[in-house]
Amino acid sequence: MVRIKLNSDNIEETAGKLSELLKKEGAVALVPTETVYGLIARAGDEIAAKRIFELKRRNVSKVLGWFTGNWRNLPEHGVILDGLPEKLAKEYCPGPLTIIAPCADGSTQGFRVPDTPFLLELLKKFDGVLIQTSANASGQPDARSCDEALAQLNGEVDIAVDGGDIAGNICGSTVVDATGDRIKILRQGTLDLQKWL
């Protein structure tokens, strides 16, 4: 495992290294977000997705969310943005909101645009969609430091990006189901969306 200490001087270089790594089959990385530490991999990489479930000891029936740098491109991946998903994305992306939208194949997909310079730079360089989930073991508290996250994982990631500690008063992203005419809040996080109910 490679561990990189992130600072304001190496954001671009670290994002470049990670972008190249994530193009390799099965690659999984640990990264800091604006809410908690998370695991990321290339969307559509089934080997990497399986590794993430094993690392978290998580039930494989649970769907992984997506990170995207440009939510407007999601229709290219089958996501239907018309209506609530688009309105929410326009107001809150980038930010700590996971929007569950309908897909053309009848399924649903959660997505968000993370609001940190490092992840936005990574998504710009990677130019694609990443699967993502919090790095804590299933059922355990959120990981707020690189060491905390690594200690909870069942195995090793390929790269761990250490962005320092995340403040304890910050919670995970708010998760909303935007597949209908009105939103349903599935997990209350940092954002207050009462005006949308």
Short mmCIF file of C-alpha atoms in Angstrom, two decimals, residues 22-187:
data_model
loop_
_atom_site.label_atom_id
_atom_site.label_comp_id
_atom_site.label_asym_id
_atom_site.label_seq_id
_atom_site.Cartn_x
_atom_site.Cartn_y
_atom_site.Cartn_z
CA LEU A 22 -7.87 4.07 -10.73
CA LYS A 23 -7.74 3.23 -14.44
CA LYS A 24 -6.17 -0.13 -13.50
CA GLU A 25 -8.56 -3.03 -12.96
CA GLY A 26 -9.35 -3.73 -9.33
CA ALA A 27 -7.73 -0.58 -7.91
CA VAL A 28 -9.24 0.87 -4.72
CA ALA A 29 -8.17 4.04 -2.88
CA LEU A 30 -8.88 5.61 0.50
CA VAL A 31 -9.49 9.36 0.33
CA PRO A 32 -10.64 12.22 2.57
CA THR A 33 -13.88 13.97 1.60
CA GLU A 34 -15.49 17.06 3.11
CA THR A 35 -17.54 14.80 5.40
CA VAL A 36 -15.71 11.51 6.22
CA TYR A 37 -13.00 9.26 4.78
CA GLY A 38 -14.19 7.18 1.85
CA LEU A 39 -13.27 4.34 -0.50
CA ILE A 40 -13.30 4.99 -4.24
CA ALA A 41 -12.80 2.98 -7.44
CA ARG A 42 -13.67 3.20 -11.12
CA ALA A 43 -17.38 2.76 -11.82
CA GLY A 44 -18.03 -0.43 -13.77
CA ASP A 45 -14.96 -2.19 -12.33
CA GLU A 46 -16.58 -5.27 -10.78
CA ILE A 47 -13.33 -6.52 -9.24
CA ALA A 48 -12.80 -3.20 -7.45
CA ALA A 49 -16.44 -3.13 -6.28
CA LYS A 50 -16.04 -6.64 -4.83
CA ARG A 51 -12.89 -5.50 -3.01
CA ILE A 52 -14.75 -2.52 -1.52
CA PHE A 53 -17.47 -4.80 -0.14
CA GLU A 54 -14.81 -7.09 1.34
CA LEU A 55 -12.86 -4.16 2.83
CA LYS A 56 -16.00 -2.86 4.52
CA ARG A 57 -17.45 -6.29 5.33
CA ARG A 58 -20.57 -4.97 3.64
CA ASN A 59 -23.51 -6.84 2.12
CA VAL A 60 -22.99 -6.97 -1.65
CA SER A 61 -26.69 -6.31 -2.24
CA LYS A 62 -26.18 -2.65 -1.25
CA VAL A 63 -25.67 -0.26 -4.16
CA LEU A 64 -22.56 1.95 -4.16
CA GLY A 65 -22.94 5.67 -4.81
CA TRP A 66 -21.09 7.63 -7.46
CA PHE A 67 -18.72 10.60 -7.35
CA THR A 68 -18.82 12.78 -10.44
CA GLY A 69 -17.12 16.03 -11.28
CA ASN A 70 -19.87 17.01 -13.71
CA TRP A 71 -23.39 15.82 -12.88
CA ARG A 72 -24.68 17.15 -16.20
CA ASN A 73 -22.88 14.27 -17.95
CA LEU A 74 -24.71 11.57 -15.99
CA PRO A 75 -27.37 10.95 -18.68
CA GLU A 76 -24.48 9.43 -20.70
CA HIS A 77 -24.39 6.77 -17.94
CA GLY A 78 -28.15 6.17 -18.00
CA VAL A 79 -29.15 8.51 -15.16
CA ILE A 80 -32.38 10.51 -15.67
CA LEU A 81 -31.94 14.02 -14.27
CA ASP A 82 -35.27 15.57 -15.32
CA GLY A 83 -37.21 17.15 -12.45
CA LEU A 84 -36.03 16.95 -8.84
CA PRO A 85 -32.54 15.46 -9.44
CA GLU A 86 -31.61 18.36 -11.72
CA LYS A 87 -33.08 21.02 -9.41
CA LEU A 88 -31.26 19.63 -6.39
CA ALA A 89 -27.98 19.25 -8.29
CA LYS A 90 -28.15 22.84 -9.55
CA GLU A 91 -28.55 24.15 -6.00
CA TYR A 92 -26.29 21.83 -3.96
CA CYS A 93 -23.57 20.41 -6.22
CA PRO A 94 -20.75 20.40 -5.34
CA GLY A 95 -21.57 19.67 -1.72
CA PRO A 96 -22.54 17.09 0.92
CA LEU A 97 -25.72 15.88 -0.80
CA THR A 98 -26.22 12.43 -2.31
CA ILE A 99 -29.08 12.49 -4.81
CA ILE A 100 -30.77 9.21 -5.75
CA ALA A 101 -32.12 9.52 -9.28
CA PRO A 102 -33.98 7.15 -11.61
CA CYS A 103 -32.12 5.40 -14.42
CA ALA A 104 -33.22 4.56 -17.95
CA ASP A 105 -33.04 0.81 -17.19
CA GLY A 106 -35.55 1.11 -14.31
CA SER A 107 -32.95 1.04 -11.54
CA THR A 108 -31.82 3.99 -9.40
CA GLN A 109 -28.40 5.53 -8.75
CA GLY A 110 -27.11 7.83 -6.02
CA PHE A 111 -24.57 10.48 -6.98
CA ARG A 112 -22.83 13.48 -5.55
CA VAL A 113 -20.15 16.04 -6.44
CA PRO A 114 -17.68 16.17 -3.54
CA ASP A 115 -16.64 19.65 -2.45
CA THR A 116 -12.89 19.47 -1.84
CA PRO A 117 -10.15 20.85 -4.11
CA PHE A 118 -8.40 17.46 -4.14
CA LEU A 119 -11.43 15.37 -5.19
CA LEU A 120 -12.58 17.94 -7.75
CA GLU A 121 -9.07 17.90 -9.26
CA LEU A 122 -9.08 14.08 -9.26
CA LEU A 123 -12.46 13.94 -11.00
CA LYS A 124 -11.27 16.47 -13.59
CA LYS A 125 -8.17 14.40 -14.35
CA PHE A 126 -9.98 11.05 -14.22
CA ASP A 127 -12.79 12.34 -16.46
CA GLY A 128 -15.28 9.66 -15.48
CA VAL A 129 -17.46 8.33 -12.69
CA LEU A 130 -16.12 6.79 -9.48
CA ILE A 131 -17.97 4.41 -7.17
CA GLN A 132 -17.71 5.55 -3.57
CA THR A 133 -18.73 4.70 -0.03
CA SER A 134 -17.67 5.70 3.48
CA ALA A 135 -14.51 3.91 4.62
CA ASN A 136 -15.80 2.69 7.97
CA ALA A 137 -16.49 -1.01 8.42
CA SER A 138 -20.18 -1.80 8.08
CA GLY A 139 -22.05 -0.83 11.25
CA GLN A 140 -19.08 1.08 12.70
CA PRO A 141 -18.73 4.86 13.28
CA ASP A 142 -17.54 7.11 10.45
CA ALA A 143 -13.76 7.27 10.01
CA ARG A 144 -12.45 10.80 10.55
CA SER A 145 -8.74 10.14 10.04
CA CYS A 146 -6.66 8.03 7.68
CA ASP A 147 -5.43 5.83 10.56
CA GLU A 148 -8.98 5.33 11.85
CA ALA A 149 -10.16 4.25 8.40
CA LEU A 150 -7.24 1.88 7.78
CA ALA A 151 -7.74 0.25 11.19
CA GLN A 152 -11.36 -0.59 10.36
CA LEU A 153 -10.75 -2.07 6.92
CA ASN A 154 -10.63 -5.80 6.28
CA GLY A 155 -7.49 -5.71 4.12
CA GLU A 156 -5.43 -3.07 2.31
CA VAL A 157 -6.21 -0.42 -0.29
CA ASP A 158 -3.78 0.37 -3.11
CA ILE A 159 -3.34 4.03 -2.14
CA ALA A 160 -4.30 5.80 1.08
CA VAL A 161 -4.46 9.59 0.81
CA ASP A 162 -3.97 11.13 4.26
CA GLY A 163 -5.65 14.52 4.33
CA GLY A 164 -5.47 14.91 8.10
CA ASP A 165 -8.30 14.74 10.60
CA ILE A 166 -11.87 15.67 9.71
CA ALA A 167 -13.72 17.65 12.41
CA GLY A 168 -15.90 15.46 14.63
CA ASN A 169 -18.90 17.78 14.33
CA ILE A 170 -19.19 17.14 10.57
CA CYS A 171 -21.49 14.27 9.62
CA GLY A 172 -21.90 12.35 6.36
CA SER A 173 -23.74 13.61 3.32
CA THR A 174 -27.50 13.98 3.40
CA VAL A 175 -29.04 11.25 1.22
CA VAL A 176 -32.30 11.96 -0.60
CA ASP A 177 -34.54 9.89 -2.83
CA ALA A 178 -35.41 12.21 -5.71
CA THR A 179 -37.12 9.61 -7.91
CA GLY A 180 -40.65 10.94 -7.28
CA ASP A 181 -42.48 14.27 -7.21
CA ARG A 182 -41.17 15.11 -3.71
CA ILE A 183 -37.91 14.24 -2.00
CA LYS A 184 -37.61 11.64 0.74
CA ILE A 185 -34.73 12.11 3.18
CA LEU A 186 -33.15 8.68 3.66
CA ARG A 187 -30.27 9.91 5.83
#
